[in-house]
Short mmCIF file of C-alpha atoms in Angstrom, two decimals:
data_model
loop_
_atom_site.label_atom_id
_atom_site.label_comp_id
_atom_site.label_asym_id
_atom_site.label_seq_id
_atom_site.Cartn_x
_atom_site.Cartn_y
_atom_site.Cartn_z
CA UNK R 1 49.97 -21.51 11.66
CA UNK R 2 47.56 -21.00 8.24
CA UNK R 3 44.32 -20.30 9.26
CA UNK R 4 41.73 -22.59 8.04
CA UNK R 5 38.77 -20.00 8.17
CA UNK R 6 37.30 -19.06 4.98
CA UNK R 7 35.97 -15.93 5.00
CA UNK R 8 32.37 -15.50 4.80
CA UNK R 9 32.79 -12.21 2.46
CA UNK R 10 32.19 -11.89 -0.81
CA UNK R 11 33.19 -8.88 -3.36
CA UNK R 12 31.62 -8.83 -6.32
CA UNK R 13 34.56 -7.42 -8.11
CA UNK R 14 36.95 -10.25 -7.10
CA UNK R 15 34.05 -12.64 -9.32
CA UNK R 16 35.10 -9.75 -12.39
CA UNK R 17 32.72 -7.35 -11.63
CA UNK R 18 33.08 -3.92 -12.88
CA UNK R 19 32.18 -0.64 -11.76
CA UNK R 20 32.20 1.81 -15.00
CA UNK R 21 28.35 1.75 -14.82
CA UNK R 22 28.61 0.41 -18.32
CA UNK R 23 29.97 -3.39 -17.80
CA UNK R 24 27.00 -5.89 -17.32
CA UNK R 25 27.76 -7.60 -14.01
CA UNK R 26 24.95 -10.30 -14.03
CA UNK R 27 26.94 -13.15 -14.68
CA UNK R 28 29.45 -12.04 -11.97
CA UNK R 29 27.35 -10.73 -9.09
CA UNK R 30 25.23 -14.26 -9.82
CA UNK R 31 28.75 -16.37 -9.20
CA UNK R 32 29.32 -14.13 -6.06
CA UNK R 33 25.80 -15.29 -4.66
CA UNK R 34 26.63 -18.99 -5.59
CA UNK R 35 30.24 -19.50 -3.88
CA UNK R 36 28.64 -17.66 -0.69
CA UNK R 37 25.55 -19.88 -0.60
CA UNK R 38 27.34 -23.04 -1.22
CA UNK R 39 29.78 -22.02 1.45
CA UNK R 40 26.77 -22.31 3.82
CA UNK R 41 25.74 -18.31 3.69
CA UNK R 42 27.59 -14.81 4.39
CA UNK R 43 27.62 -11.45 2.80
CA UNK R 44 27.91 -10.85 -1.33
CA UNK R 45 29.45 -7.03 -0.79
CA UNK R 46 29.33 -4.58 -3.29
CA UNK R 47 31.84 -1.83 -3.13
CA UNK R 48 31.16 1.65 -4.46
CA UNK R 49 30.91 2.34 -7.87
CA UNK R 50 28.09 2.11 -10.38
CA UNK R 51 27.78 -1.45 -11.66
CA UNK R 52 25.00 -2.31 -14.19
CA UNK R 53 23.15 -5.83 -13.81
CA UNK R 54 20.18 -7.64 -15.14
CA UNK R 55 17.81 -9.27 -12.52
CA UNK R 56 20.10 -10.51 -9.33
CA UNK R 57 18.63 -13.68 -8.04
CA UNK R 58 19.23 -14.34 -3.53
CA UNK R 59 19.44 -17.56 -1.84
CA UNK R 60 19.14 -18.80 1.30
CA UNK R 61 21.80 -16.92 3.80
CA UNK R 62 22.70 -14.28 1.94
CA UNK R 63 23.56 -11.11 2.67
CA UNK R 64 23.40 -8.65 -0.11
CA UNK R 65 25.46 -5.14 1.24
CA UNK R 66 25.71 -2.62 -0.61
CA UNK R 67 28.55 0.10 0.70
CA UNK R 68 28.37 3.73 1.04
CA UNK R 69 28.37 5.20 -2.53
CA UNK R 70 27.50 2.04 -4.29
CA UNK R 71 24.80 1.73 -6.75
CA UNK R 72 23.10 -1.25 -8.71
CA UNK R 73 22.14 0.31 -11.95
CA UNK R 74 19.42 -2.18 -13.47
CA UNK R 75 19.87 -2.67 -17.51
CA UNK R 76 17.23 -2.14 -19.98
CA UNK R 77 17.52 -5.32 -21.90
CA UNK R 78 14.82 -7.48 -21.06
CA UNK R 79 16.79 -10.30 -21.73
CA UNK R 80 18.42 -9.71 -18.41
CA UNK R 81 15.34 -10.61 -16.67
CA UNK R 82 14.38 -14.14 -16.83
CA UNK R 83 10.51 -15.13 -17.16
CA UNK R 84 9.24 -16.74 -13.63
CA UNK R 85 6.10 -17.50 -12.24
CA UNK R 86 5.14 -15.34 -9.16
CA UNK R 87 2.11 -12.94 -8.34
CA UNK R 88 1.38 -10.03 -10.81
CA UNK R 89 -1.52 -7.32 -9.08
CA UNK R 90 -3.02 -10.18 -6.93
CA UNK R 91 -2.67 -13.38 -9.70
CA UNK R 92 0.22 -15.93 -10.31
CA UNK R 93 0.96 -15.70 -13.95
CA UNK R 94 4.54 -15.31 -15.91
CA UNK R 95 6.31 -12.16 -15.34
CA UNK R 96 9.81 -10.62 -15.60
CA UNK R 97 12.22 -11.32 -12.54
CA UNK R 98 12.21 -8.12 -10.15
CA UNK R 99 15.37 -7.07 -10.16
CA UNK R 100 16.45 -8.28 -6.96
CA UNK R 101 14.56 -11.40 -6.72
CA UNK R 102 14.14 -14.44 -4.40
CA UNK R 103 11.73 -16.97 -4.17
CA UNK R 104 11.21 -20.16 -1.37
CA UNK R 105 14.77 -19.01 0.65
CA UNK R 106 15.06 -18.12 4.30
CA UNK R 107 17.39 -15.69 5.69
CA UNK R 108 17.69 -13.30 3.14
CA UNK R 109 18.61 -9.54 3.09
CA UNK R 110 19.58 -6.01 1.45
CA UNK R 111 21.29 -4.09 3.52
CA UNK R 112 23.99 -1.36 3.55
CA UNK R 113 23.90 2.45 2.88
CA UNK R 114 23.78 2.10 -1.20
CA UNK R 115 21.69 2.92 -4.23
CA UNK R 116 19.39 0.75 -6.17
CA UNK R 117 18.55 2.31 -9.58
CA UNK R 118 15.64 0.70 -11.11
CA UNK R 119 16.14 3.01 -14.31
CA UNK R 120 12.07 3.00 -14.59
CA UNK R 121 11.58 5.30 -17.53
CA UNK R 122 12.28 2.64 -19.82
CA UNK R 123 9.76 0.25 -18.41
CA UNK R 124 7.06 3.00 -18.09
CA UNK R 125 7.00 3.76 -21.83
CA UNK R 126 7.05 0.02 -22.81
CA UNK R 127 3.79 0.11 -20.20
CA UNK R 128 2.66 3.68 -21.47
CA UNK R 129 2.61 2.15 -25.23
CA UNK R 130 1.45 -1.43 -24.14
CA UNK R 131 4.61 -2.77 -25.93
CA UNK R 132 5.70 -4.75 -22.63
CA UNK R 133 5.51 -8.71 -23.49
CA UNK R 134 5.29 -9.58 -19.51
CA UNK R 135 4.61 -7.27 -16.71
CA UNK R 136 7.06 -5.61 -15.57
CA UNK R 137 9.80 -6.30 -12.98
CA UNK R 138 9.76 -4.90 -9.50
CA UNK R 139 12.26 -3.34 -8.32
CA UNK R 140 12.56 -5.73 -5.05
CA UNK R 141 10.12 -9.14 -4.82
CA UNK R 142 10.47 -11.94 -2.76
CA UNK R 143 7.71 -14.63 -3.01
CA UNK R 144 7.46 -17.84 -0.67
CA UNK R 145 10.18 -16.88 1.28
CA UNK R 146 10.70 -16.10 5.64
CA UNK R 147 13.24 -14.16 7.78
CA UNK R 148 13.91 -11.69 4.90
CA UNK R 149 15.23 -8.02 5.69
CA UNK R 150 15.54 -5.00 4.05
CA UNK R 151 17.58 -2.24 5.39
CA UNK R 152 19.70 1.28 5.15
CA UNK R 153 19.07 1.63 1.36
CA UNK R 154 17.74 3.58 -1.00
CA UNK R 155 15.90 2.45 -4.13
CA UNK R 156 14.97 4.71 -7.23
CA UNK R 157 13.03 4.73 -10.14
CA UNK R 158 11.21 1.18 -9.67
CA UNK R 159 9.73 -0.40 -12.98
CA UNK R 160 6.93 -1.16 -10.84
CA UNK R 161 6.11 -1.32 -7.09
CA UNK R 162 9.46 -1.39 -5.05
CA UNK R 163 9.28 -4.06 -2.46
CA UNK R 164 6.74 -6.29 -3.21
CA UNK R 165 6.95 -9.49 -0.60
CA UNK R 166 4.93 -12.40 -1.47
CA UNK R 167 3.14 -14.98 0.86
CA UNK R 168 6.28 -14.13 3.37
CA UNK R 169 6.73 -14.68 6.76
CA UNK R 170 8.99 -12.80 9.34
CA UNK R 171 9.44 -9.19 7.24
CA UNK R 172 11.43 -6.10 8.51
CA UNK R 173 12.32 -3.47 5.94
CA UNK R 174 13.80 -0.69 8.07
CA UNK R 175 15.38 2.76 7.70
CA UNK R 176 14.86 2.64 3.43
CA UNK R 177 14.03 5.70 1.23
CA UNK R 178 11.90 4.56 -2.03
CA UNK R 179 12.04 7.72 -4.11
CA UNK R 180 9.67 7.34 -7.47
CA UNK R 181 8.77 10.31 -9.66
CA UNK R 182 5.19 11.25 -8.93
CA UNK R 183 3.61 10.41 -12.60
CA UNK R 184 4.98 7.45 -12.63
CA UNK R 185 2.60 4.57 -13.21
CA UNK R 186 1.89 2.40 -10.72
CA UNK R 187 5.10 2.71 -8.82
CA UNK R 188 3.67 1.50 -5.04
CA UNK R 189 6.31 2.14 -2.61
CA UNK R 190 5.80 -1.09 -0.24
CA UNK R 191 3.40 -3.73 -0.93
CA UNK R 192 3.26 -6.69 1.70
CA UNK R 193 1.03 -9.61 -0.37
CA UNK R 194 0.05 -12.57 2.14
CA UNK R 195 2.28 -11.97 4.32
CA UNK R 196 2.67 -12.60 8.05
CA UNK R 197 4.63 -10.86 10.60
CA UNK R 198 5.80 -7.69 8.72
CA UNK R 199 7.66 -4.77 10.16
CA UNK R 200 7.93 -1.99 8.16
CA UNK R 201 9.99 1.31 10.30
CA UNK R 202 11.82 4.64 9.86
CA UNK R 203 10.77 4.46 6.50
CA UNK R 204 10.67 7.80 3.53
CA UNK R 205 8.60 7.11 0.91
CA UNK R 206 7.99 9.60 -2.05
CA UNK R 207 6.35 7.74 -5.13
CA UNK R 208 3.93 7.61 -8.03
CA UNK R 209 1.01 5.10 -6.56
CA UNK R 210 0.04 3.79 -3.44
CA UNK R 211 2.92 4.98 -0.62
CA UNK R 212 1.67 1.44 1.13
CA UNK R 213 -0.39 -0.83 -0.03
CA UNK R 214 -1.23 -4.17 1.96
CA UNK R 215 -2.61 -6.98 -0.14
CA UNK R 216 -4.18 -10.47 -0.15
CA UNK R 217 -5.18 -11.55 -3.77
CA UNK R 218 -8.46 -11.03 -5.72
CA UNK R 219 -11.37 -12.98 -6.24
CA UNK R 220 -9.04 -14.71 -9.35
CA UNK R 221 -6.01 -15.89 -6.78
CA UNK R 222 -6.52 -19.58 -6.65
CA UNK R 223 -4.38 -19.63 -3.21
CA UNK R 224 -6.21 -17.53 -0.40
CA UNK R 225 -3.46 -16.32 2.02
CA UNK R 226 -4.27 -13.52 4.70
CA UNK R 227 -2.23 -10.54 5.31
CA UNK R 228 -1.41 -10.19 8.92
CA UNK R 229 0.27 -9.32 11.84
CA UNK R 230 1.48 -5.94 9.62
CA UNK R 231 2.82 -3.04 11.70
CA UNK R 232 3.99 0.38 10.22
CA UNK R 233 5.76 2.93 12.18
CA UNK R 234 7.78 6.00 11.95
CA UNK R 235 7.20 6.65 8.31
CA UNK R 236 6.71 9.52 6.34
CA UNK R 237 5.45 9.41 2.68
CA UNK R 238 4.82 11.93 0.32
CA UNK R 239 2.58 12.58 -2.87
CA UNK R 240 1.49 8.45 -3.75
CA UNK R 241 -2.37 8.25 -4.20
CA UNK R 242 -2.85 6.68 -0.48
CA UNK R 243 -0.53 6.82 2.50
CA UNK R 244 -1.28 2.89 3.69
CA UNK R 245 -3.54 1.64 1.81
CA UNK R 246 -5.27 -1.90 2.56
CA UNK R 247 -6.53 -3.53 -0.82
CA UNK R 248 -8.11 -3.57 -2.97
CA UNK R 249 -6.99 -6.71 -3.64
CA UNK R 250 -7.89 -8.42 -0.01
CA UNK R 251 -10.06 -11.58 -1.08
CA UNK R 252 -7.76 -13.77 1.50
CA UNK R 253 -8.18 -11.27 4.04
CA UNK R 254 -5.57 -8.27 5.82
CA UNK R 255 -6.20 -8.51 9.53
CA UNK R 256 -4.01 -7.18 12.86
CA UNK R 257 -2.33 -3.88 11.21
CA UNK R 258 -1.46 -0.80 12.95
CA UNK R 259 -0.02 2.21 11.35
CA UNK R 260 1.31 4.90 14.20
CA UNK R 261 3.73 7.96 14.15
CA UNK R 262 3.57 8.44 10.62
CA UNK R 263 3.44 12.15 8.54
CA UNK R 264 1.53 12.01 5.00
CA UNK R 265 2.31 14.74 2.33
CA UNK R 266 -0.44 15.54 -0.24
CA UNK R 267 -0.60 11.84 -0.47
CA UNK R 268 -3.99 11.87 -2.23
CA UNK R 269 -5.49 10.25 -0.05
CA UNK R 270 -4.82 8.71 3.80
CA UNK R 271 -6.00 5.68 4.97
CA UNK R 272 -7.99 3.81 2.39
CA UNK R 273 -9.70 0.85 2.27
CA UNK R 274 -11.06 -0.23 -0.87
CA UNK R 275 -12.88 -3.03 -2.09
CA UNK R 276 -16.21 -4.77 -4.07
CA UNK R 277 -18.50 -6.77 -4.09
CA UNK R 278 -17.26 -10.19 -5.71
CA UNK R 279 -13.75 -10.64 -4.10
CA UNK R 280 -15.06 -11.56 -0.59
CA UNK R 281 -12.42 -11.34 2.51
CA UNK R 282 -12.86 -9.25 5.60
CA UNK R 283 -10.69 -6.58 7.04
CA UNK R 284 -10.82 -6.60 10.18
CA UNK R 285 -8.74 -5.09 13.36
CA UNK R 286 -7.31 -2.68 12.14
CA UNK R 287 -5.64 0.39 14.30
CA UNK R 288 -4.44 4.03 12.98
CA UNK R 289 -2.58 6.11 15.42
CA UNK R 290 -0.87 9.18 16.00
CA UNK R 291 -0.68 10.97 12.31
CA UNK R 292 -0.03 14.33 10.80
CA UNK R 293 -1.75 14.39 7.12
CA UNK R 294 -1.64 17.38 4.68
CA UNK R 295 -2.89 18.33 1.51
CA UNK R 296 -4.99 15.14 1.03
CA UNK R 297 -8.14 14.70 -1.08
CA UNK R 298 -9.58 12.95 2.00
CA UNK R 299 -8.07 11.26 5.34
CA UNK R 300 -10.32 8.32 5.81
CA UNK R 301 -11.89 5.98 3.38
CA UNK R 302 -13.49 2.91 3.60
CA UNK R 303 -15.21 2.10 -0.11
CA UNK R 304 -16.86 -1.01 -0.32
CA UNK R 305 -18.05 -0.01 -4.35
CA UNK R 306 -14.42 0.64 -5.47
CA UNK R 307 -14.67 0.24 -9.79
CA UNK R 308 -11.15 0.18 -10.72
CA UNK R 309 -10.11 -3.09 -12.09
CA UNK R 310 -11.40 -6.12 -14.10
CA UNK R 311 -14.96 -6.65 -13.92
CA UNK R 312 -15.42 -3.08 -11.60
CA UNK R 313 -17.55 -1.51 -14.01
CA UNK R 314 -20.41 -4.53 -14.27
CA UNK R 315 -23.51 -3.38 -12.51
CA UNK R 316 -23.26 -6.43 -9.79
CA UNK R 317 -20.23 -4.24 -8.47
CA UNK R 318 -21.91 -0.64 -8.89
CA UNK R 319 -25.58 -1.26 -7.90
CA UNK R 320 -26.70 0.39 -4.51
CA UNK R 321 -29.63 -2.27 -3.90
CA UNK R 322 -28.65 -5.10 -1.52
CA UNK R 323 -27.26 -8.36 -3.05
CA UNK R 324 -27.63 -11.44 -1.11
CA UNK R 325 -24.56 -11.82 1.20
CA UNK R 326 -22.08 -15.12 -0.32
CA UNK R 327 -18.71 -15.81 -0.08
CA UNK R 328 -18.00 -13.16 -2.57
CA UNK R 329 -19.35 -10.17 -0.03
CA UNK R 330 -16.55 -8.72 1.28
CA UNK R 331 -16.30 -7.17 4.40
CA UNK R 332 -14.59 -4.02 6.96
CA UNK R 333 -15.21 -4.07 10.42
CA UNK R 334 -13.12 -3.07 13.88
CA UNK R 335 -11.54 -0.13 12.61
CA UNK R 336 -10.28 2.62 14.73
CA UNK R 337 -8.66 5.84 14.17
CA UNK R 338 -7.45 8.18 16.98
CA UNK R 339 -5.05 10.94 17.70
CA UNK R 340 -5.13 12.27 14.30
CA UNK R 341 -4.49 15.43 12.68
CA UNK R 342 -5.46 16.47 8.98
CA UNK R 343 -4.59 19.63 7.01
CA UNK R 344 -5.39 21.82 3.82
CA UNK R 345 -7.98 18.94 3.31
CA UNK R 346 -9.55 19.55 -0.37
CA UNK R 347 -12.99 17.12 -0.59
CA UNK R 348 -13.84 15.63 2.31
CA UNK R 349 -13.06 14.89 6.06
CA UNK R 350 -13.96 11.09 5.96
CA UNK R 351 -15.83 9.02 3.61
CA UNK R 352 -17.19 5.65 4.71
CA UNK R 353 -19.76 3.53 2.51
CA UNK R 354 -20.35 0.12 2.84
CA UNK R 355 -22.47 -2.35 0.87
CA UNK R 356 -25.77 -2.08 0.90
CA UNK R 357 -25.92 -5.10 2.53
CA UNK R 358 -22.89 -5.84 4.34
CA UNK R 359 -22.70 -2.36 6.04
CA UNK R 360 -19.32 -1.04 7.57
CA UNK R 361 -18.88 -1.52 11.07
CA UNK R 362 -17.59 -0.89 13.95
CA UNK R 363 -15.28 2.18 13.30
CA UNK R 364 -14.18 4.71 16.08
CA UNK R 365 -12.23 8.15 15.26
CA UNK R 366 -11.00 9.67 18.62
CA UNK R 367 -9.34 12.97 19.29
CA UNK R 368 -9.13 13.54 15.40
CA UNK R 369 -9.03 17.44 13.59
CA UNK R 370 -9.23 17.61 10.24
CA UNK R 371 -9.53 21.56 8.49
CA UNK R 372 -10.43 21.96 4.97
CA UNK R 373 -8.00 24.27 2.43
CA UNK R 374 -9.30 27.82 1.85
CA UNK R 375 -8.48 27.08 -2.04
CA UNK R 376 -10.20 23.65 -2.20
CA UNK R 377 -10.76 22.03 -6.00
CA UNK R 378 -13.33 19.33 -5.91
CA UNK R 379 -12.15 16.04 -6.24
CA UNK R 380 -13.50 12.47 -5.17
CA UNK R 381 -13.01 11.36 -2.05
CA UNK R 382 -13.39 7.65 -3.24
CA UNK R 383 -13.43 5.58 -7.08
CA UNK R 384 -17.29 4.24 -6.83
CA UNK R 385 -19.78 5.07 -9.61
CA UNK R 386 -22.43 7.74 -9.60
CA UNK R 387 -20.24 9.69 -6.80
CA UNK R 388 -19.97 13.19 -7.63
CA UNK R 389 -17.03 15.60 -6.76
CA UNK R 390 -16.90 17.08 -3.60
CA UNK R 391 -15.22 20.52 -1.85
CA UNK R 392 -14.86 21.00 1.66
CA UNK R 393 -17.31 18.33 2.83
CA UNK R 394 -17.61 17.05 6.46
CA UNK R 395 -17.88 12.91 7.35
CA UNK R 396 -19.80 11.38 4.53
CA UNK R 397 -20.95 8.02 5.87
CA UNK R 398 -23.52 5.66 4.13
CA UNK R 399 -24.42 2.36 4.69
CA UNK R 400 -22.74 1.98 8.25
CA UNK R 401 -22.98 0.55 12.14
CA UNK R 402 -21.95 1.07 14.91
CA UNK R 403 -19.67 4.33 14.19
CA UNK R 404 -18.17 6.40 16.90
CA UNK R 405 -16.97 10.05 16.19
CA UNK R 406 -15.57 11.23 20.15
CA UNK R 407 -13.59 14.26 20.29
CA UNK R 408 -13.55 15.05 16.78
CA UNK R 409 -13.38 18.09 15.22
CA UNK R 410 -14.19 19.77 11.92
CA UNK R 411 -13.61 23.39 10.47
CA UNK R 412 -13.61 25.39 7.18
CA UNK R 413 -16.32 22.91 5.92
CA UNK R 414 -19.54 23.40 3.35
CA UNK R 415 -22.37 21.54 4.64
CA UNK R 416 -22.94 19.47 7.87
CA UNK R 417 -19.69 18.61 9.51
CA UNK R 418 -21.26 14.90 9.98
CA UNK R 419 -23.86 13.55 7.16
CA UNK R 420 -24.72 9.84 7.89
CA UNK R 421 -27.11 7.66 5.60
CA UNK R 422 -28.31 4.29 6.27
CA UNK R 423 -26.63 3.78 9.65
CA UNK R 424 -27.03 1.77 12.92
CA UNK R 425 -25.72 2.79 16.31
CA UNK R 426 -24.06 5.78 15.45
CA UNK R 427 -22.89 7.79 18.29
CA UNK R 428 -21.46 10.98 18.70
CA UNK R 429 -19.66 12.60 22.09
CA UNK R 430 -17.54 16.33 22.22
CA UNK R 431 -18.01 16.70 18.55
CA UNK R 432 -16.90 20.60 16.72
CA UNK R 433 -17.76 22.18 13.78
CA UNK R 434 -15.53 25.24 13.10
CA UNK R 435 -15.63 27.81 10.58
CA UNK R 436 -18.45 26.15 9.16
CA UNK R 437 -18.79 27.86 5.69
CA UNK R 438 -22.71 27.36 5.15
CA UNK R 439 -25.50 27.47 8.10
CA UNK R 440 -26.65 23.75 7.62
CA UNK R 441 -26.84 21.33 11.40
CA UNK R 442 -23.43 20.37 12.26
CA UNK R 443 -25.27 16.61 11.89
CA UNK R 444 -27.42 15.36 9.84
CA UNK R 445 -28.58 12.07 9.86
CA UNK R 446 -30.82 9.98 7.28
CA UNK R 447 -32.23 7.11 7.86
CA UNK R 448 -30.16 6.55 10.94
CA UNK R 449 -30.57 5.26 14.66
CA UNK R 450 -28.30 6.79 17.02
CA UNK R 451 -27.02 5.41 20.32
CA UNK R 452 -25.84 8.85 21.90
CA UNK R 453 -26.32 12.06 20.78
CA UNK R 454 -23.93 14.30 23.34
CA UNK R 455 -22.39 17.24 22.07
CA UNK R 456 -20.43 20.17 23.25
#
């Protein structure tokens, strides 16, 4: 009896692709993905070997495996990456194809225990030398698309940011090392964009920009889509300038994110929250739990004058007097922070600042230790004008309510351990200062009405 089952596998190499690393495999690797989608789905398998392709385009239902000692080497001919419309730093405009790219499909994945080598450098000195007709591609981007997984692999030398989902739904990238050199521009590691429902897991991440970065759009994205429902876990990530980092591009809002049993490694900074006046959006309930940082400019920031960007620099964004509050005032508020431990931390503990005002509120950090380096430089805890350098600081909070510092802990710090400016209902229960390295009050408070002051 034949057998009338076709199978739902597809090899690459029986569509002609070769794997000399030399051979452009577009053309064939794009035929695998058609036969298996028009067969109703199934997996397009890549063997081992080193096969170089231009941008590879998913559909719906496919399965894109790549096999133990396999690697996708991506070609430096920018021809291989056709010009689409899809979301460049928070803004639909033209840009190059991401390498793996997929846009309004459903059930779509990368799995297997392979290589994907974006072959950056090239990209980087066409950005370096502003020679680069669109943006760049990203390494993996999937824009208006749900039930998408990424999983097992490991992904090199990005153009750009690595995984860059757009306006998803239903997320999971699990078990994936992203592994960028350190000075290399703007290389985020994992960026969910609008998204809902995203599970990131058991993820390394070692990279030249942001190790996370969760985004919503800027005050220029015509389409406002939230961020939401985000949960990070099990991670470790290492040099980046913020472990998970929410904005600044947030005008559509990030909401419901927690980041737990994660280790950060001289990742600049920790958890960071940036934004400005002018993009609008709130943050709002967020949770950070259960993390080992060290060798980080500062562990907590929450920056509501952050000047990097178009427009960051105009005097509406950098001016400490209040504005009246619009549509355009963003917003951070229901943030909490607890089991928490920070090392060899160079210029400050914490640094919170809100708008003048639309004041940050409602933060908590519980059971939280954070130790300054002996061998400190001073460096800026935060990208706001008129903020000098700091070394060794405490908390630095301005322009806040209803803060909550139980349990917490500093040592081997110039200056109070706790300086608050400008502030509503802070409260502080069990605090330490240890090794304090000047005789100043462990807290000192400006301008401030406090709710409880119990210390031990």
């Amino acid at each position: 009896m034949v057998s009338t089952v076709t199978s739902s596998v597809y090899d690459i190499k029986q569509f002609g692709a070769v794997c000399d690393g030399l051979t452009v495999n577009t053309k064939a690797i794009a035929q695998a993905i058609e036969a298996c989608f028009k067969a109703g789905g199934g997996t397009v398998y890549v063997p081992a070997g080193r096969f170089l392709t231009g941008a590879v385009i998913l559909k719906s239902n496919v399965n894109l495996y790549l096999e133990a000692g396999a690697v996708l080497i991506f070609s430096e001919d920018v021809n291989e990456y056709p010009v689409v419309q899809s979301r460049w730093e928070g803004v639909k405009r033209d840009v190059y194809a991401s390498c793996i790219y997929a846009e309004n499909s459903e059930n779509i994945s990368i799995t297997g225990h392979g290589t994907l080598d974006g072959q950056g450098s090239f990209w980087w000195e066409l950005f370096r030398n502003k020679e680069n007709e669109y943006p760049r591609p990203k390494l993996v981007s999937f824009d208006s698309c749900k039930h998408a997984t990424i999983s097992g692999i490991k992904m090199i030398n990005s153009p750009s940011w690595t995984v860059n989902p757009i306006c998803c739904e239903d997320v999971t990238i699990h078990n994936i090392t992203i592994v960028n050199p350190s000075d290399s521009p703007n290389t985020d590691g994992i960026d969910p964009e609008s998204c809902r429902n995203v599970r990131i897991s058991d993820c390394h991440i070692d990279v030249g920009d942001d190790c996370i970065a969760i985004k919503a759009g800027t005050e220029d994205t015509v389409e406002r889509v939230a961020c939401e429902n985000i949960t990070i876990t099990n991670c470790t990530m290492i040099h980046g300038h913020g472990g998970v980092v929410l904005g600044s591009e947030m005008s559509g809002d990030i909401r419901n994110v927690t980041v737990t049993n994660c280790v950060f490694e001289g990742t600049d900074r920790g958890i960071r929250l940036k934004s400005r006046r002018g993009r609008g959006g709130i943050v709002e309930d967020i949770r950070v739990s259960n993390i080992v940082m060290n060798g980080v400019i500062c562990p907590f920031i929450a920056n509501l004058y952050y000047f990097c960007g178009p427009r960051g620099k105009e005097k509406y964004v950098w001016d400490k007097n209040p504005y009246p509050i619009t549509e355009e005032t963003p917003r951070f508020r229901r943030i909490h922070f607890s089991n928490i431990t920070a090392r060899e931390v160079s210029a400050a503990a914490g640094f919170l600042y809100g708008l003048a005002e639309m004041y940050v509120e409602d933060v908590t950090f519980e059971h939280v230790s954070v130790a300054m380096a002996e061998d400190a430089e001073p460096g800026l805890p935060a990208m706001m004008s008129e903020l000098e350098p700091m070394k060794q600081r405490g908390f630095y909070c301005g322009n806040v309510s209803d803060i909550g510092f139980y349990n917490v802990t500093v040592s081997n710090h110039e200056g109070p351990a706790f300086y608050v400016e400008n502030g509503r209902d802070i409260e502080f229960s069990k605090c330490k200062s240890k090794q304090p390295k000047t005789k100043d009050k462990m807290i000192v408070l400006k301008n401030v009405t406090v709710s409880e002051h119990e210390l031990s």
